[in-house]
């Protein structure tokens, strides 16, 4: 079993030494895929990007069957050339596609929600996600589909399938049609409502032909590696999907005995 979403010192918002990450994951019996942030054109210059030459130079010596090298790319329509170049020129094992910015605004910040109803803010977010999955092929797994629920400002932050069935179906159809994976981001999965809302979406993914799930903690500190993985494995089982990790950009099944 692998933790497929882990940030180390190459991510602006993480302070995790790769050797600490390896030590903790070994203790837990987990493999790791390092997925540092690459968010081109972030509004804070030089934040959330790293030098991929440096990354491979520094981390190549740690690479093994248990330590794979990936990246979390923040999707935005105005940085497609950079994304394509990165994907084509570096030997990543795994690429996570993430929506952190919608129409130029980072949804982590309150400004994005200003003057918008929940419906407007979430619809804009999901439409952006649809754009990613419909027109681009740089990624293997779609990260934290419910990311917006972590930072939105509304009383009820939940992302409910029933509120956007057509849009969510369209996204799920594109993902399953292209054999892409969806990530269970375990950081918030201990929350029962968050988990249940996501289970509903994953069940629909299965109905529409989806197969693959990647499980990632999104750890930015060693103590968060592998967090809530038991719950994630239960969810994969409930939804009758397959847990995979990626090596050389190809899905590999997580051995049943380890699930
Ligand atoms: Zn992310
Ligand atoms: Zn992340």
Coordinates of C-alpha atoms and ligand atoms in Angstrom, one line a residue:
X1 CA 0.0 0.0 0.0
X2 CA 1.2 3.5 -0.9
X3 CA 0.6 6.9 0.4
X4 CA 0.2 8.6 -3.0
X5 CA 0.1 12.3 -1.9
X6 CA 3.0 13.6 0.2
X7 CA 4.7 17.0 0.3
X8 CA 8.3 17.6 1.3
X9 CA 10.7 20.5 1.4
X10 CA 10.2 21.3 -2.3
X11 CA 6.7 22.4 -1.5
X12 CA 6.4 26.0 -0.4
X13 CA 3.9 25.1 2.4
X14 CA 5.7 22.0 3.7
X15 CA 8.7 21.5 6.0
X16 CA 9.3 17.7 5.7
X17 CA 12.7 16.2 5.1
X18 CA 12.4 13.3 2.7
X19 CA 14.4 11.1 5.1
X20 CA 11.9 11.7 7.9
X21 CA 9.1 10.9 5.5
X22 CA 10.8 7.6 4.5
X23 CA 11.4 6.7 8.2
X24 CA 7.8 7.3 9.1
X25 CA 6.4 5.4 6.1
X26 CA 8.6 2.4 6.8
X27 CA 7.4 2.3 10.3
X28 CA 3.8 2.2 9.0
X29 CA 4.6 -0.3 6.3
X30 CA 3.7 2.1 3.5
X31 CA 5.3 3.0 0.3
X32 CA 5.4 6.7 -0.6
X33 CA 4.9 8.8 -3.7
X34 CA 6.3 12.3 -3.2
X35 CA 4.1 14.8 -4.9
X36 CA 5.4 18.3 -4.3
X37 CA 3.4 21.3 -5.4
X38 CA 3.8 22.9 -8.9
X39 CA 1.4 25.7 -9.3
X40 CA 2.5 27.8 -12.2
X41 CA 1.7 31.6 -12.2
X42 CA 0.7 31.6 -8.5
X43 CA -0.2 35.2 -7.5
X44 CA 2.7 35.2 -5.0
X45 CA 5.8 35.1 -7.3
X46 CA 7.9 32.0 -7.0
X47 CA 5.7 30.4 -4.5
X48 CA 4.4 26.8 -5.0
X49 CA 6.8 26.0 -7.7
X50 CA 10.1 24.1 -7.6
X51 CA 13.1 23.5 -9.9
X52 CA 12.4 20.0 -11.3
X53 CA 16.2 19.5 -12.1
X54 CA 17.0 20.1 -8.5
X55 CA 14.2 17.8 -7.4
X56 CA 15.4 14.9 -9.5
X57 CA 19.0 15.6 -8.7
X58 CA 18.3 15.5 -4.9
X59 CA 15.7 12.8 -4.7
X60 CA 16.9 10.3 -7.4
X61 CA 19.1 8.5 -4.8
X62 CA 16.1 7.8 -2.7
X63 CA 14.1 6.3 -5.5
X64 CA 13.1 2.7 -5.1
X65 CA 10.1 0.4 -5.3
X66 CA 8.9 2.0 -2.1
X67 CA 9.8 5.6 -2.9
X68 CA 8.4 7.0 -6.1
X69 CA 8.7 10.5 -7.5
X70 CA 5.6 12.4 -8.5
X71 CA 4.2 15.9 -8.6
X72 CA 0.9 17.7 -7.8
X73 CA 0.2 20.1 -10.6
X74 CA -2.2 22.9 -10.0
X75 CA -4.3 23.2 -13.1
X76 CA -4.9 26.5 -14.8
X77 CA -5.7 27.2 -18.4
X78 CA -3.1 29.9 -18.8
X79 CA -0.1 27.6 -18.0
X80 CA -0.7 24.7 -20.3
X81 CA 2.7 25.1 -22.1
X82 CA 4.6 24.9 -18.8
X83 CA 2.6 21.9 -17.7
X84 CA 3.1 20.1 -20.9
X85 CA 6.9 20.7 -20.8
X86 CA 7.1 19.5 -17.3
X87 CA 5.2 16.3 -18.0
X88 CA 7.2 15.6 -21.2
X89 CA 10.6 16.4 -19.9
X90 CA 10.8 14.7 -16.5
X91 CA 10.4 11.1 -15.5
X92 CA 7.6 11.4 -13.0
X93 CA 6.0 8.2 -11.7
X94 CA 2.8 9.9 -10.9
X95 CA 1.1 13.2 -11.7
X96 CA -1.8 14.5 -9.6
X97 CA -4.1 17.1 -11.2
X98 CA -5.4 19.6 -8.7
X99 CA -7.7 22.6 -8.8
X100 CA -6.4 25.2 -6.4
X101 CA -7.1 28.3 -8.5
X102 CA -10.4 29.1 -10.3
X103 CA -10.4 31.8 -12.9
X104 CA -7.2 33.3 -11.5
X105 CA -8.4 33.2 -7.9
X106 CA -6.9 31.0 -5.2
X107 CA -9.9 29.3 -3.6
X108 CA -8.0 29.0 -0.3
X109 CA -8.6 32.8 0.2
X110 CA -11.9 34.4 1.1
X111 CA -11.8 36.8 -1.9
X112 CA -12.9 34.0 -4.2
X113 CA -16.2 33.7 -2.3
X114 CA -16.9 37.4 -2.0
X115 CA -20.3 38.3 -3.6
X116 CA -21.0 34.7 -4.6
X117 CA -23.6 32.4 -3.4
X118 CA -22.5 28.9 -2.5
X119 CA -24.1 27.6 -5.7
X120 CA -22.2 30.1 -7.9
X121 CA -18.8 29.5 -6.2
X122 CA -19.1 25.7 -6.3
X123 CA -20.5 25.7 -9.9
X124 CA -17.6 27.8 -11.1
X125 CA -15.2 25.5 -9.3
X126 CA -16.7 22.3 -10.8
X127 CA -16.9 23.9 -14.3
X128 CA -13.1 24.5 -14.0
X129 CA -12.6 20.9 -13.0
X130 CA -14.6 19.8 -16.0
X131 CA -12.4 21.9 -18.2
X132 CA -9.4 20.1 -16.8
X133 CA -10.7 16.6 -17.2
X134 CA -12.2 17.2 -20.6
X135 CA -9.4 18.9 -22.4
X136 CA -6.2 17.9 -20.7
X137 CA -4.4 14.7 -20.3
X138 CA -1.3 15.6 -18.2
X139 CA -2.5 13.9 -15.0
X140 CA -3.1 10.4 -13.7
X141 CA -5.4 11.1 -10.7
X142 CA -7.7 13.9 -9.9
X143 CA -6.8 15.3 -6.4
X144 CA -9.2 16.2 -3.6
X145 CA -12.4 16.7 -5.6
X146 CA -14.0 18.3 -2.6
X147 CA -11.1 20.7 -1.9
X148 CA -13.4 23.7 -2.0
X149 CA -15.2 22.4 1.1
X150 CA -12.1 22.9 3.2
X151 CA -11.9 26.7 2.7
X152 CA -15.3 28.0 1.5
X153 CA -17.1 30.4 3.8
X154 CA -20.6 29.1 3.8
X155 CA -22.4 27.7 6.8
X156 CA -22.9 24.3 5.1
X157 CA -19.7 23.7 3.1
X158 CA -20.6 20.2 1.9
X159 CA -20.2 19.2 -1.8
X160 CA -23.4 17.3 -2.4
X161 CA -23.9 15.2 -5.5
X162 CA -27.6 16.1 -5.5
X163 CA -26.8 19.8 -5.8
X164 CA -24.8 19.4 -9.0
X165 CA -25.7 16.0 -10.5
X166 CA -25.2 17.0 -14.2
X167 CA -21.9 18.7 -13.7
X168 CA -20.5 16.0 -11.5
X169 CA -21.7 13.3 -13.8
X170 CA -20.0 15.0 -16.7
X171 CA -16.7 15.1 -14.7
X172 CA -17.0 11.5 -13.7
X173 CA -17.8 10.3 -17.2
X174 CA -14.7 12.1 -18.6
X175 CA -12.5 10.6 -15.8
X176 CA -13.8 7.0 -16.3
X177 CA -13.7 7.3 -20.1
X178 CA -10.0 8.3 -20.0
X179 CA -9.3 5.6 -17.3
X180 CA -8.2 8.2 -14.8
X181 CA -8.2 7.7 -11.1
X182 CA -9.9 9.8 -8.4
X183 CA -8.0 10.5 -5.2
X184 CA -9.4 9.8 -1.7
X185 CA -7.6 12.6 0.1
X186 CA -7.6 11.3 3.7
X187 CA -6.8 14.5 5.4
X188 CA -10.5 15.2 6.2
X189 CA -12.0 11.8 5.7
X190 CA -12.4 11.3 9.4
X191 CA -15.4 13.7 9.2
X192 CA -18.4 11.6 8.7
X193 CA -20.4 14.0 6.5
X194 CA -17.3 14.7 4.3
X195 CA -16.8 11.0 3.9
X196 CA -20.5 10.2 3.2
X197 CA -20.8 13.0 0.6
X198 CA -17.7 11.7 -1.2
X199 CA -18.9 8.1 -1.0
X200 CA -21.9 9.1 -2.9
X201 CA -19.8 10.7 -5.7
X202 CA -17.5 7.6 -5.8
X203 CA -20.4 5.3 -6.1
X204 CA -21.6 7.3 -9.1
X205 CA -18.1 7.1 -10.5
X206 CA -18.3 3.3 -10.3
X207 CA -21.7 3.4 -12.0
X208 CA -20.4 5.4 -14.8
X209 CA -17.5 3.0 -15.4
X210 CA -14.8 4.4 -13.2
X211 CA -12.3 1.9 -11.8
X212 CA -9.3 3.5 -10.0
X213 CA -8.7 5.2 -6.7
X214 CA -5.5 6.6 -5.4
X215 CA -5.3 7.1 -1.6
X216 CA -3.2 10.0 -0.4
X217 CA -2.8 11.7 3.0
X218 CA -1.7 15.1 1.5
X219 CA 0.8 15.1 4.4
X220 CA 2.9 18.2 4.9
X221 CA 4.4 16.9 8.1
X222 CA 5.7 13.4 9.0
X223 CA 3.0 12.7 11.6
X224 CA 0.3 13.0 8.9
X225 CA 1.6 10.3 6.6
X226 CA -0.9 7.5 6.3
X227 CA -3.5 9.3 8.3
X228 CA -7.1 7.8 8.1
X229 CA -6.0 5.1 5.7
X230 CA -8.1 2.5 7.3
X231 CA -11.2 4.6 6.6
X232 CA -10.1 5.1 3.0
X233 CA -9.7 1.4 2.5
X234 CA -13.2 0.9 3.8
X235 CA -14.5 3.5 1.4
X236 CA -12.7 1.8 -1.6
X237 CA -14.3 -1.4 -0.5
X238 CA -17.8 0.1 -0.1
X239 CA -17.7 1.7 -3.5
X240 CA -16.3 -1.5 -5.1
X241 CA -13.4 0.4 -6.8
X242 CA -9.8 -0.6 -7.1
X243 CA -6.9 1.0 -5.1
X244 CA -3.9 1.7 -7.3
X245 CA -0.6 3.6 -7.1
X246 CA 1.4 4.8 -10.1
X247 CA 4.8 3.8 -11.2
X248 CA 6.2 5.2 -14.5
X249 CA 2.8 6.8 -15.0
X250 CA 1.1 3.4 -15.1
X251 CA -1.5 2.2 -12.6
X252 CA -0.4 -0.7 -10.4
X253 CA -2.8 -2.6 -8.3
X254 CA -2.3 -2.4 -4.6
X255 CA -2.0 -6.1 -3.4
X256 CA -5.2 -7.4 -2.0
X257 CA -3.5 -8.7 1.1
X258 CA -2.3 -5.2 2.0
X259 CA -5.7 -3.5 1.4
Ligands
LIG1 ZN1 -3.7 20.1 -3.4
LIG2 ZN1 -1.3 18.4 -1.8

